[in-house]
PDB file of C-alpha atoms in Angstrom:
ATOM      1  CA  MET X   1      -6.170   9.180  -6.763  1.00 66.00           C
ATOM      2  CA  ILE X   2      -3.381   6.627  -6.646  1.00 69.00           C
ATOM      3  CA  GLU X   3      -1.658   7.877  -9.793  1.00 69.00           C
ATOM      4  CA  ASP X   4      -1.896  11.516  -8.737  1.00 71.00           C
ATOM      5  CA  ASN X   5      -0.597  10.958  -5.216  1.00 70.00           C
ATOM      6  CA  ALA X   6       2.088   8.321  -5.821  1.00 76.00           C
ATOM      7  CA  VAL X   7       5.178   9.077  -3.711  1.00 76.00           C
ATOM      8  CA  THR X   8       7.108   5.864  -2.987  1.00 85.00           C
ATOM      9  CA  ASP X   9       8.415   3.354  -5.526  1.00 87.00           C
ATOM     10  CA  ASP X  10       5.663   0.956  -4.351  1.00 85.00           C
ATOM     11  CA  ASP X  11       3.045   3.641  -4.924  1.00 83.00           C
ATOM     12  CA  HIS X  12       4.110   3.794  -8.594  1.00 88.00           C
ATOM     13  CA  LYS X  13       4.221  -0.006  -8.775  1.00 88.00           C
ATOM     14  CA  LEU X  14       0.683  -0.099  -7.406  1.00 86.00           C
ATOM     15  CA  ALA X  15      -0.461   2.489  -9.895  1.00 86.00           C
ATOM     16  CA  GLU X  16       0.859   0.328 -12.698  1.00 86.00           C
ATOM     17  CA  LEU X  17      -0.887  -2.792 -11.276  1.00 86.00           C
ATOM     18  CA  MET X  18      -4.148  -0.903 -10.996  1.00 83.00           C
ATOM     19  CA  ALA X  19      -3.828   0.427 -14.564  1.00 82.00           C
ATOM     20  CA  ALA X  20      -3.321  -3.147 -15.740  1.00 83.00           C
ATOM     21  CA  ASP X  21      -6.307  -4.343 -13.687  1.00 82.00           C
ATOM     22  CA  GLU X  22      -4.006  -6.730 -11.743  1.00 86.00           C
ATOM     23  CA  VAL X  23      -5.468  -6.035  -8.287  1.00 87.00           C
ATOM     24  CA  CYS X  24      -8.487  -8.004  -7.101  1.00 85.00           C
ATOM     25  CA  HIS X  25     -10.192  -9.396  -4.043  1.00 85.00           C
ATOM     26  CA  ALA X  26      -9.368 -12.797  -2.540  1.00 89.00           C
ATOM     27  CA  CYS X  27     -12.339 -14.345  -0.750  1.00 92.00           C
ATOM     28  CA  GLN X  28     -12.156 -16.665   2.255  1.00 93.00           C
ATOM     29  CA  PRO X  29     -15.104 -18.110   4.263  1.00 95.00           C
ATOM     30  CA  ILE X  30     -15.607 -17.127   7.871  1.00 96.00           C
ATOM     31  CA  ARG X  31     -16.926 -20.173   9.685  1.00 96.00           C
ATOM     32  CA  TYR X  32     -18.554 -21.008  12.992  1.00 97.00           C
ATOM     33  CA  CYS X  33     -16.002 -22.458  15.362  1.00 95.00           C
ATOM     34  CA  SER X  34     -18.600 -24.962  16.671  1.00 94.00           C
ATOM     35  CA  SER X  35     -19.842 -26.389  13.400  1.00 95.00           C
ATOM     36  CA  ASP X  36     -17.554 -25.124  10.581  1.00 94.00           C
ATOM     37  CA  GLU X  37     -20.639 -23.758   8.806  1.00 95.00           C
ATOM     38  CA  ILE X  38     -20.018 -20.672   6.716  1.00 95.00           C
ATOM     39  CA  GLU X  39     -21.543 -17.426   8.091  1.00 96.00           C
ATOM     40  CA  TYR X  40     -19.609 -14.665   6.339  1.00 96.00           C
ATOM     41  CA  GLN X  41     -16.950 -14.140   3.640  1.00 95.00           C
ATOM     42  CA  TYR X  42     -13.785 -12.250   4.310  1.00 95.00           C
ATOM     43  CA  ILE X  43     -12.266 -10.337   1.375  1.00 92.00           C
ATOM     44  CA  THR X  44      -8.988  -8.610   0.989  1.00 90.00           C
ATOM     45  CA  LEU X  45      -7.009  -7.073  -1.884  1.00 89.00           C
ATOM     46  CA  ARG X  46      -4.386  -9.260  -3.570  1.00 90.00           C
ATOM     47  CA  TYR X  47      -2.024  -9.137  -6.573  1.00 88.00           C
ATOM     48  CA  GLY X  48       0.533 -11.363  -8.230  1.00 85.00           C
ATOM     49  CA  ASP X  49       0.336 -14.311 -10.647  1.00 81.00           C
ATOM     50  CA  LYS X  50      -1.503 -16.437  -8.022  1.00 80.00           C
ATOM     51  CA  LYS X  51      -3.203 -13.415  -6.375  1.00 81.00           C
ATOM     52  CA  ASP X  52      -1.533 -14.360  -3.129  1.00 78.00           C
ATOM     53  CA  LEU X  53       0.375 -11.141  -2.375  1.00 85.00           C
ATOM     54  CA  SER X  54      -1.154  -8.426  -0.178  1.00 85.00           C
ATOM     55  CA  VAL X  55      -1.112  -4.913  -1.549  1.00 85.00           C
ATOM     56  CA  PHE X  56      -1.038  -3.611   2.053  1.00 82.00           C
ATOM     57  CA  ALA X  57       2.376  -5.280   2.552  1.00 85.00           C
ATOM     58  CA  LEU X  58       3.825  -2.757   0.094  1.00 86.00           C
ATOM     59  CA  ASP X  59       5.554   0.415   1.174  1.00 87.00           C
ATOM     60  CA  ILE X  60       2.686   2.757   0.304  1.00 86.00           C
ATOM     61  CA  SER X  61       2.003   6.302   1.448  1.00 89.00           C
ATOM     62  CA  ASP X  62      -0.968   7.272   3.560  1.00 89.00           C
ATOM     63  CA  THR X  63      -3.005   8.810   0.758  1.00 90.00           C
ATOM     64  CA  VAL X  64      -2.482   5.773  -1.484  1.00 88.00           C
ATOM     65  CA  ARG X  65      -3.496   3.507   1.413  1.00 91.00           C
ATOM     66  CA  ALA X  66      -6.715   5.479   1.843  1.00 91.00           C
ATOM     67  CA  ALA X  67      -7.365   5.119  -1.912  1.00 89.00           C
ATOM     68  CA  LEU X  68      -6.899   1.338  -1.587  1.00 90.00           C
ATOM     69  CA  ASP X  69      -9.413   1.241   1.258  1.00 93.00           C
ATOM     70  CA  LEU X  70     -11.998   2.953  -0.917  1.00 93.00           C
ATOM     71  CA  PHE X  71     -11.177   0.712  -3.850  1.00 90.00           C
ATOM     72  CA  ALA X  72     -11.685  -2.368  -1.659  1.00 91.00           C
ATOM     73  CA  LEU X  73     -15.067  -1.037  -0.570  1.00 94.00           C
ATOM     74  CA  TYR X  74     -15.985  -0.361  -4.162  1.00 92.00           C
ATOM     75  CA  LEU X  75     -15.055  -3.900  -5.246  1.00 90.00           C
ATOM     76  CA  ALA X  76     -17.085  -5.309  -2.281  1.00 92.00           C
ATOM     77  CA  VAL X  77     -20.102  -3.374  -3.452  1.00 94.00           C
ATOM     78  CA  ARG X  78     -19.623  -4.558  -7.003  1.00 90.00           C
ATOM     79  CA  GLN X  79     -19.319  -8.147  -5.910  1.00 90.00           C
ATOM     80  CA  THR X  80     -22.414  -7.984  -3.731  1.00 92.00           C
ATOM     81  CA  GLN X  81     -24.405  -6.217  -6.466  1.00 91.00           C
ATOM     82  CA  PHE X  82     -23.441  -9.032  -8.904  1.00 90.00           C
ATOM     83  CA  GLU X  83     -24.515 -11.692  -6.407  1.00 90.00           C
ATOM     84  CA  LEU X  84     -27.837  -9.990  -5.748  1.00 91.00           C
ATOM     85  CA  GLU X  85     -28.518  -9.921  -9.501  1.00 89.00           C
ATOM     86  CA  THR X  86     -27.537 -13.579  -9.837  1.00 88.00           C
ATOM     87  CA  PHE X  87     -28.710 -15.346  -6.681  1.00 87.00           C
ATOM     88  CA  HIS X  88     -31.499 -15.111  -4.125  1.00 83.00           C
ATOM     89  CA  PRO X  89     -30.472 -12.848  -1.209  1.00 82.00           C
ATOM     90  CA  ASP X  90     -31.157 -15.668   1.256  1.00 83.00           C
ATOM     91  CA  LEU X  91     -28.352 -17.684  -0.314  1.00 85.00           C
ATOM     92  CA  LEU X  92     -25.734 -14.968   0.098  1.00 90.00           C
ATOM     93  CA  ASN X  93     -23.185 -14.447   2.894  1.00 94.00           C
ATOM     94  CA  ASN X  94     -22.399 -10.982   4.215  1.00 96.00           C
ATOM     95  CA  LEU X  95     -18.959  -9.753   3.107  1.00 95.00           C
ATOM     96  CA  VAL X  96     -16.438  -8.610   5.735  1.00 96.00           C
ATOM     97  CA  PHE X  97     -13.742  -6.191   4.465  1.00 94.00           C
ATOM     98  CA  SER X  98     -10.998  -4.231   6.252  1.00 94.00           C
ATOM     99  CA  MET X  99     -11.116  -0.485   6.510  1.00 95.00           C
ATOM    100  CA  ASN X 100      -8.990   2.138   8.260  1.00 95.00           C
ATOM    101  CA  ALA X 101     -11.023   4.679  10.216  1.00 96.00           C
ATOM    102  CA  CYS X 102      -8.608   7.473   9.175  1.00 95.00           C
ATOM    103  CA  THR X 103      -9.759   6.868   5.549  1.00 95.00           C
ATOM    104  CA  LEU X 104     -13.382   7.558   6.445  1.00 94.00           C
ATOM    105  CA  LEU X 105     -12.404  10.627   8.441  1.00 94.00           C
ATOM    106  CA  ARG X 106     -10.914  12.185   5.292  1.00 93.00           C
ATOM    107  CA  PRO X 107     -13.348  14.438   3.264  1.00 92.00           C
ATOM    108  CA  GLU X 108     -12.978  12.215   0.200  1.00 91.00           C
ATOM    109  CA  GLY X 109     -13.780   9.117   2.316  1.00 92.00           C
ATOM    110  CA  LYS X 110     -16.990  10.652   3.655  1.00 93.00           C
ATOM    111  CA  HIS X 111     -18.010  11.771   0.165  1.00 93.00           C
ATOM    112  CA  PHE X 112     -17.322   8.325  -1.253  1.00 93.00           C
ATOM    113  CA  ILE X 113     -19.482   6.600   1.387  1.00 93.00           C
ATOM    114  CA  ASP X 114     -22.305   9.058   0.795  1.00 92.00           C
ATOM    115  CA  GLN X 115     -22.162   8.519  -2.992  1.00 91.00           C
ATOM    116  CA  LEU X 116     -22.225   4.749  -2.636  1.00 92.00           C
ATOM    117  CA  GLY X 117     -25.096   5.000  -0.191  1.00 89.00           C
ATOM    118  CA  GLN X 118     -27.161   6.872  -2.714  1.00 90.00           C
ATOM    119  CA  HIS X 119     -26.617   4.476  -5.613  1.00 89.00           C
ATOM    120  CA  PHE X 120     -25.890   1.090  -3.964  1.00 92.00           C
ATOM    121  CA  LYS X 121     -28.008   1.054  -0.791  1.00 93.00           C
ATOM    122  CA  GLN X 122     -28.981  -2.612  -0.869  1.00 93.00           C
ATOM    123  CA  PRO X 123     -25.474  -4.051  -1.504  1.00 94.00           C
ATOM    124  CA  MET X 124     -23.993  -1.780   1.129  1.00 95.00           C
ATOM    125  CA  SER X 125     -26.554  -3.056   3.644  1.00 95.00           C
ATOM    126  CA  MET X 126     -24.992  -6.505   3.247  1.00 95.00           C
ATOM    127  CA  LEU X 127     -21.382  -5.469   3.941  1.00 97.00           C
ATOM    128  CA  ILE X 128     -19.524  -5.461   7.248  1.00 97.00           C
ATOM    129  CA  PRO X 129     -16.530  -3.121   7.521  1.00 97.00           C
ATOM    130  CA  SER X 130     -13.824  -4.392   9.861  1.00 97.00           C
ATOM    131  CA  LEU X 131     -12.724  -1.027  11.151  1.00 97.00           C
ATOM    132  CA  TYR X 132      -9.242  -0.367  12.454  1.00 96.00           C
ATOM    133  CA  LEU X 133      -9.532   2.534  14.938  1.00 95.00           C
ATOM    134  CA  THR X 134      -6.564   3.915  16.916  1.00 94.00           C
ATOM    135  CA  PRO X 135      -6.966   5.514  20.372  1.00 94.00           C
ATOM    136  CA  GLY X 136      -6.160   8.887  18.861  1.00 94.00           C
ATOM    137  CA  GLU X 137      -8.798   8.571  16.212  1.00 95.00           C
ATOM    138  CA  ALA X 138     -11.304   7.396  18.824  1.00 95.00           C
ATOM    139  CA  SER X 139     -10.900  10.679  20.702  1.00 94.00           C
ATOM    140  CA  ASN X 140     -11.695  12.649  17.510  1.00 93.00           C
ATOM    141  CA  PRO X 141     -15.180  14.232  17.843  1.00 91.00           C
ATOM    142  CA  ALA X 142     -15.902  13.366  14.217  1.00 94.00           C
ATOM    143  CA  THR X 143     -15.390   9.646  14.804  1.00 95.00           C
ATOM    144  CA  LYS X 144     -18.670   9.051  16.653  1.00 94.00           C
ATOM    145  CA  ALA X 145     -20.689  10.684  13.858  1.00 93.00           C
ATOM    146  CA  MET X 146     -18.741   8.635  11.333  1.00 94.00           C
ATOM    147  CA  LEU X 147     -19.546   5.382  13.227  1.00 95.00           C
ATOM    148  CA  GLU X 148     -23.229   6.286  13.298  1.00 94.00           C
ATOM    149  CA  ARG X 149     -23.236   6.755   9.546  1.00 93.00           C
ATOM    150  CA  LEU X 150     -21.563   3.368   9.071  1.00 94.00           C
ATOM    151  CA  GLU X 151     -24.105   1.648  11.314  1.00 94.00           C
ATOM    152  CA  ASP X 152     -26.913   3.206   9.295  1.00 94.00           C
ATOM    153  CA  ARG X 153     -25.506   2.164   5.933  1.00 94.00           C
ATOM    154  CA  PHE X 154     -23.915  -1.228   6.577  1.00 96.00           C
ATOM    155  CA  HIS X 155     -25.132  -4.585   7.952  1.00 96.00           C
ATOM    156  CA  LYS X 156     -23.005  -4.064  11.072  1.00 96.00           C
ATOM    157  CA  VAL X 157     -19.586  -2.786  12.092  1.00 97.00           C
ATOM    158  CA  CYS X 158     -16.727  -5.036  13.239  1.00 98.00           C
ATOM    159  CA  PHE X 159     -13.649  -3.629  14.982  1.00 97.00           C
ATOM    160  CA  ASP X 160     -10.215  -4.827  13.880  1.00 96.00           C
ATOM    161  CA  VAL X 161      -7.750  -4.974  16.747  1.00 94.00           C
ATOM    162  CA  HIS X 162      -4.027  -4.998  15.965  1.00 91.00           C
ATOM    163  CA  LEU X 163      -1.793  -6.680  18.572  1.00 86.00           C
ATOM    164  CA  PRO X 164      -0.075  -6.041  20.865  1.00 86.00           C
ATOM    165  CA  ILE X 165      -2.371  -3.688  22.743  1.00 88.00           C
ATOM    166  CA  SER X 166      -2.787  -3.360  26.478  1.00 86.00           C
ATOM    167  CA  ASP X 167      -6.117  -1.529  26.758  1.00 90.00           C
ATOM    168  CA  LEU X 168      -9.238  -1.526  24.602  1.00 94.00           C
ATOM    169  CA  GLU X 169     -11.278   0.844  26.741  1.00 95.00           C
ATOM    170  CA  TYR X 170     -11.079   3.466  23.988  1.00 95.00           C
ATOM    171  CA  LEU X 171     -13.549   1.328  22.053  1.00 96.00           C
ATOM    172  CA  THR X 172     -16.145   1.302  24.778  1.00 96.00           C
ATOM    173  CA  PRO X 173     -17.974   4.552  23.725  1.00 95.00           C
ATOM    174  CA  PHE X 174     -18.725   2.819  20.399  1.00 95.00           C
ATOM    175  CA  ASP X 175     -20.236  -0.258  21.985  1.00 95.00           C
ATOM    176  CA  PRO X 176     -18.325  -2.898  19.982  1.00 96.00           C
ATOM    177  CA  GLN X 177     -20.399  -5.970  19.221  1.00 96.00           C
ATOM    178  CA  MET X 178     -17.878  -7.819  17.073  1.00 98.00           C
ATOM    179  CA  ILE X 179     -14.094  -7.767  17.315  1.00 97.00           C
ATOM    180  CA  LYS X 180     -11.648  -9.364  14.805  1.00 97.00           C
ATOM    181  CA  ILE X 181      -8.060 -10.293  15.643  1.00 94.00           C
ATOM    182  CA  SER X 182      -5.333 -11.948  13.623  1.00 90.00           C
ATOM    183  CA  ASN X 183      -2.826 -13.860  15.758  1.00 85.00           C
ATOM    184  CA  SER X 184      -1.236 -17.206  14.992  1.00 83.00           C
ATOM    185  CA  LEU X 185      -0.637 -18.022  18.708  1.00 84.00           C
ATOM    186  CA  ASP X 186       2.650 -19.606  17.718  1.00 83.00           C
ATOM    187  CA  SER X 187       4.631 -18.110  20.584  1.00 84.00           C
ATOM    188  CA  GLN X 188       4.155 -17.303  24.276  1.00 86.00           C
ATOM    189  CA  ASP X 189       4.458 -13.584  23.478  1.00 86.00           C
ATOM    190  CA  GLU X 190       1.573 -13.822  21.016  1.00 84.00           C
ATOM    191  CA  LYS X 191      -0.560 -15.665  23.552  1.00 86.00           C
ATOM    192  CA  ARG X 192       0.195 -13.134  26.274  1.00 87.00           C
ATOM    193  CA  ALA X 193      -0.605 -10.278  23.920  1.00 87.00           C
ATOM    194  CA  LEU X 194      -4.066 -11.752  23.485  1.00 88.00           C
ATOM    195  CA  LEU X 195      -5.021 -11.748  27.193  1.00 89.00           C
ATOM    196  CA  PRO X 196      -6.129  -8.069  27.479  1.00 90.00           C
ATOM    197  CA  VAL X 197      -8.243  -8.464  24.383  1.00 92.00           C
ATOM    198  CA  ILE X 198      -9.942 -11.663  25.613  1.00 92.00           C
ATOM    199  CA  ARG X 199     -10.663 -10.053  28.978  1.00 93.00           C
ATOM    200  CA  TYR X 200     -12.218  -6.994  27.308  1.00 95.00           C
ATOM    201  CA  ILE X 201     -14.303  -9.116  24.925  1.00 95.00           C
ATOM    202  CA  LYS X 202     -15.645 -11.305  27.761  1.00 94.00           C
ATOM    203  CA  ARG X 203     -16.485  -8.234  29.790  1.00 94.00           C
ATOM    204  CA  ARG X 204     -18.283  -6.575  26.930  1.00 94.00           C
ATOM    205  CA  LYS X 205     -19.917  -9.871  25.813  1.00 95.00           C
ATOM    206  CA  ALA X 206     -18.717  -9.168  22.272  1.00 96.00           C
ATOM    207  CA  THR X 207     -18.287 -11.666  19.442  1.00 97.00           C
ATOM    208  CA  LEU X 208     -14.665 -12.715  18.736  1.00 96.00           C
ATOM    209  CA  VAL X 209     -13.653 -13.468  15.147  1.00 97.00           C
ATOM    210  CA  ALA X 210     -10.254 -15.198  14.893  1.00 95.00           C
ATOM    211  CA  GLY X 211      -8.254 -14.604  11.722  1.00 93.00           C
ATOM    212  CA  ARG X 212      -5.050 -16.161  10.350  1.00 89.00           C
ATOM    213  CA  VAL X 213      -5.895 -19.585  11.795  1.00 92.00           C
ATOM    214  CA  THR X 214      -3.357 -21.931  10.143  1.00 89.00           C
ATOM    215  CA  SER X 215      -3.683 -25.124  12.188  1.00 91.00           C
ATOM    216  CA  GLN X 216      -6.110 -27.284  14.099  1.00 92.00           C
ATOM    217  CA  ASN X 217      -4.084 -26.582  17.266  1.00 90.00           C
ATOM    218  CA  THR X 218      -4.535 -22.825  16.807  1.00 91.00           C
ATOM    219  CA  LEU X 219      -8.270 -23.324  16.133  1.00 92.00           C
ATOM    220  CA  SER X 220      -8.600 -25.406  19.340  1.00 92.00           C
ATOM    221  CA  GLN X 221      -6.917 -22.669  21.336  1.00 92.00           C
ATOM    222  CA  TYR X 222      -9.265 -20.038  19.955  1.00 92.00           C
ATOM    223  CA  LYS X 223     -12.244 -22.195  20.799  1.00 93.00           C
ATOM    224  CA  MET X 224     -11.006 -22.378  24.381  1.00 92.00           C
ATOM    225  CA  LEU X 225     -10.670 -18.561  24.380  1.00 92.00           C
ATOM    226  CA  GLY X 226     -14.324 -18.191  23.365  1.00 93.00           C
ATOM    227  CA  ALA X 227     -14.048 -17.371  19.666  1.00 94.00           C
ATOM    228  CA  LYS X 228     -17.312 -17.738  17.778  1.00 97.00           C
ATOM    229  CA  PHE X 229     -16.003 -17.428  14.241  1.00 97.00           C
ATOM    230  CA  TYR X 230     -12.702 -18.153  12.472  1.00 96.00           C
ATOM    231  CA  PHE X 231     -11.060 -18.017   9.084  1.00 95.00           C
ATOM    232  CA  GLY X 232      -7.685 -19.046   7.744  1.00 92.00           C
ATOM    233  CA  TYR X 233      -5.668 -21.595   5.759  1.00 87.00           C
ATOM    234  CA  VAL X 234      -6.606 -24.354   8.188  1.00 84.00           C
ATOM    235  CA  SER X 235      -9.873 -24.770   6.275  1.00 83.00           C
ATOM    236  CA  ASP X 236      -9.878 -22.582   3.166  1.00 85.00           C
ATOM    237  CA  VAL X 237      -7.437 -21.125   0.683  1.00 85.00           C
ATOM    238  CA  PRO X 238      -8.422 -17.583  -0.466  1.00 84.00           C
ATOM    239  CA  ILE X 239     -10.063 -17.639  -3.915  1.00 87.00           C
ATOM    240  CA  PRO X 240      -9.433 -14.620  -6.261  1.00 85.00           C
ATOM    241  CA  VAL X 241     -12.681 -12.847  -7.233  1.00 80.00           C
ATOM    242  CA  HIS X 242     -12.084 -10.494 -10.111  1.00 71.00           C
ATOM    243  CA  PHE X 243     -14.311  -7.537 -10.885  1.00 60.00           C
ATOM    244  CA  LYS X 244     -13.178  -4.843 -13.242  1.00 53.00           C
ATOM    245  CA  GLY X 245     -12.416  -1.561 -11.539  1.00 46.00           C
ATOM    246  CA  PHE X 246     -13.658   1.928 -12.250  1.00 46.00           C
ATOM    247  CA  GLU X 247     -14.465   2.806 -15.829  1.00 52.00           C
ATOM    248  CA  ASP X 248     -12.132   5.718 -16.358  1.00 50.00           C
ATOM    249  CA  PRO X 249     -12.842   7.569 -19.634  1.00 52.00           C
ATOM    250  CA  LYS X 250      -9.468   9.281 -19.270  1.00 53.00           C
ATOM    251  CA  ALA X 251      -7.490   6.078 -18.708  1.00 52.00           C
ATOM    252  CA  GLU X 252      -5.889   6.160 -22.180  1.00 60.00           C
ATOM    253  CA  MET X 253      -5.020   9.840 -21.809  1.00 61.00           C
ATOM    254  CA  ARG X 254      -3.484   9.179 -18.369  1.00 56.00           C
ATOM    255  CA  LYS X 255      -1.456   6.295 -19.819  1.00 58.00           C
ATOM    256  CA  LYS X 256      -0.080   8.521 -22.590  1.00 66.00           C
ATOM    257  CA  GLN X 257       0.718  11.209 -20.052  1.00 64.00           C
ATOM    258  CA  ARG X 258       2.683   8.712 -17.943  1.00 60.00           C
ATOM    259  CA  GLU X 259       4.562   7.463 -21.017  1.00 68.00           C
ATOM    260  CA  ARG X 260       5.327  10.969 -22.149  1.00 74.00           C
ATOM    261  CA  ALA X 261       6.531  11.938 -18.651  1.00 68.00           C
ATOM    262  CA  LYS X 262       8.784   8.862 -18.565  1.00 70.00           C
ATOM    263  CA  ALA X 263      10.166   9.714 -22.037  1.00 74.00           C
ATOM    264  CA  GLU X 264      10.840  13.321 -21.043  1.00 76.00           C
ATOM    265  CA  GLN X 265      12.453  12.186 -17.830  1.00 74.00           C
ATOM    266  CA  PHE X 266      14.685   9.777 -19.783  1.00 72.00           C
ATOM    267  CA  ALA X 267      15.573  12.489 -22.290  1.00 76.00           C
ATOM    268  CA  ASP X 268      16.490  14.902 -19.486  1.00 78.00           C
ATOM    269  CA  GLN X 269      18.629  12.222 -17.881  1.00 79.00           C
ATOM    270  CA  GLN X 270      20.435  11.598 -21.166  1.00 80.00           C
ATOM    271  CA  ILE X 271      21.087  15.309 -21.691  1.00 84.00           C
ATOM    272  CA  GLU X 272      22.357  15.592 -18.109  1.00 83.00           C
ATOM    273  CA  ALA X 273      24.614  12.571 -18.583  1.00 80.00           C
ATOM    274  CA  GLN X 274      26.005  13.978 -21.886  1.00 82.00           C
ATOM    275  CA  ASN X 275      26.642  17.379 -20.278  1.00 84.00           C
ATOM    276  CA  GLN X 276      28.412  15.683 -17.380  1.00 84.00           C
ATOM    277  CA  LEU X 277      30.586  13.679 -19.814  1.00 83.00           C
ATOM    278  CA  ALA X 278      31.390  16.844 -21.794  1.00 83.00           C
ATOM    279  CA  GLN X 279      32.337  18.676 -18.599  1.00 85.00           C
ATOM    280  CA  GLU X 280      34.542  15.797 -17.456  1.00 81.00           C
ATOM    281  CA  GLN X 281      36.248  15.687 -20.883  1.00 83.00           C
ATOM    282  CA  ALA X 282      36.853  19.414 -20.790  1.00 84.00           C
ATOM    283  CA  GLU X 283      38.435  19.098 -17.389  1.00 83.00           C
ATOM    284  CA  ARG X 284      40.612  16.280 -18.593  1.00 80.00           C
ATOM    285  CA  ASP X 285      41.662  18.327 -21.674  1.00 80.00           C
ATOM    286  CA  GLN X 286      42.554  21.282 -19.501  1.00 83.00           C
ATOM    287  CA  GLN X 287      44.578  19.137 -17.114  1.00 79.00           C
ATOM    288  CA  GLN X 288      46.396  17.561 -20.100  1.00 77.00           C
ATOM    289  CA  ALA X 289      47.174  21.039 -21.500  1.00 78.00           C
ATOM    290  CA  LEU X 290      48.626  22.140 -18.195  1.00 78.00           C
ATOM    291  CA  LEU X 291      50.632  18.937 -17.995  1.00 71.00           C
ATOM    292  CA  ASP X 292      51.984  19.438 -21.520  1.00 71.00           C
ATOM    293  CA  ALA X 293      52.940  23.042 -20.744  1.00 73.00           C
ATOM    294  CA  SER X 294      54.660  21.935 -17.602  1.00 71.00           C
ATOM    295  CA  ILE X 295      56.692  19.326 -19.444  1.00 64.00           C
ATOM    296  CA  ASP X 296      57.698  21.873 -22.130  1.00 67.00           C
ATOM    297  CA  ASN X 297      58.905  24.297 -19.470  1.00 69.00           C
ATOM    298  CA  MET X 298      60.898  21.509 -17.829  1.00 62.00           C
ATOM    299  CA  TYR X 299      62.422  20.616 -21.180  1.00 55.00           C
ATOM    300  CA  GLN X 300      63.364  24.165 -22.001  1.00 60.00           C
ATOM    301  CA  SER X 301      64.910  24.779 -18.590  1.00 59.00           C
ATOM    302  CA  ALA X 302      66.888  21.532 -18.775  1.00 54.00           C
ATOM    303  CA  LYS X 303      68.168  22.005 -22.336  1.00 50.00           C
ATOM    304  CA  THR X 304      71.917  23.088 -22.710  1.00 50.00           C
ATOM    305  CA  GLU X 305      72.358  26.240 -24.768  1.00 52.00           C
ATOM    306  CA  PHE X 306      74.470  25.663 -27.919  1.00 51.00           C
ATOM    307  CA  VAL X 307      77.056  28.407 -28.597  1.00 53.00           C
ATOM    308  CA  ASP X 308      79.170  28.683 -31.781  1.00 59.00           C
ATOM    309  CA  GLU X 309      81.723  31.508 -31.409  1.00 67.00           C
ATOM    310  CA  GLU X 310      82.650  31.617 -35.063  1.00 64.00           C
ATOM    311  CA  ILE X 311      79.014  31.963 -36.126  1.00 62.00           C
ATOM    312  CA  GLU X 312      78.529  34.753 -33.550  1.00 68.00           C
ATOM    313  CA  ALA X 313      81.525  36.531 -34.933  1.00 68.00           C
ATOM    314  CA  ILE X 314      80.190  36.345 -38.439  1.00 60.00           C
ATOM    315  CA  VAL X 315      76.812  37.664 -37.281  1.00 59.00           C
ATOM    316  CA  ARG X 316      78.439  40.644 -35.570  1.00 69.00           C
ATOM    317  CA  GLN X 317      80.503  41.445 -38.655  1.00 69.00           C
ATOM    318  CA  VAL X 318      77.365  41.388 -40.812  1.00 60.00           C
ATOM    319  CA  GLU X 319      75.541  43.731 -38.425  1.00 65.00           C
ATOM    320  CA  GLU X 320      78.480  46.155 -38.457  1.00 61.00           C
TER     321      GLU X 320
END
């Protein structure tokens, strides 16, 4: 899906990273604010030598972003399935992963969820999607049915709120029980942006999960605001968790197709460059020919005609 729909340069870069199996999850504990005990694990897609670069920071198209959402869900299912086969379920933490609602409103998103639900029911029941839902998507009649399917298949649904936002009432029809925000609280603007969210959470008696907590001062502020859970570099560095992606029987064929397409594109560029050079040389030759002709004309017009009267007389006599 990523290869076939790559549009931007970063789309193509991501396709190469995926083909090389260079994209994986980074896992970070979500802890209780009161005791620092681990309750959940937050996972997000990363790449790079240290797996510390977010794929979602790339300039990727909407279709590729949707494909990444589904890939993140697939890896979460794979990780949970592995843990269920290795450890006792009571020892496991539920995994929280980010998901855009627009991805699940697409036909391929709905189909993907249904297929996973048929084959991986137990691991899906231990996952918590952190759903980013815009006001426009919330008004879509299909959204409520989509949320109901998620609640049936997953452990619970968390709502991911992107700041700044002035009103969260569009979430009310979905009865949000858990809301996640990521705000460093480093500036007064960030703190003010948080006020409408905190008011809404308190009014709804929802659970607040604070992300991107980088200092004890930020953690203390979130505790004062009523956060129940937190995660961030203040306590834990994300740890890469690598699970091999989809087994694609046509992967080698796709690789050869990409290489052939690049070779053909390079050959076409070379031919175009050679044609351009030939055209430019022809234009230069034509200009030089015109210049040479102009110089000859100037020389002929400037040359003094030589006249020998005796020779002319001899020529006339011969002709007579």
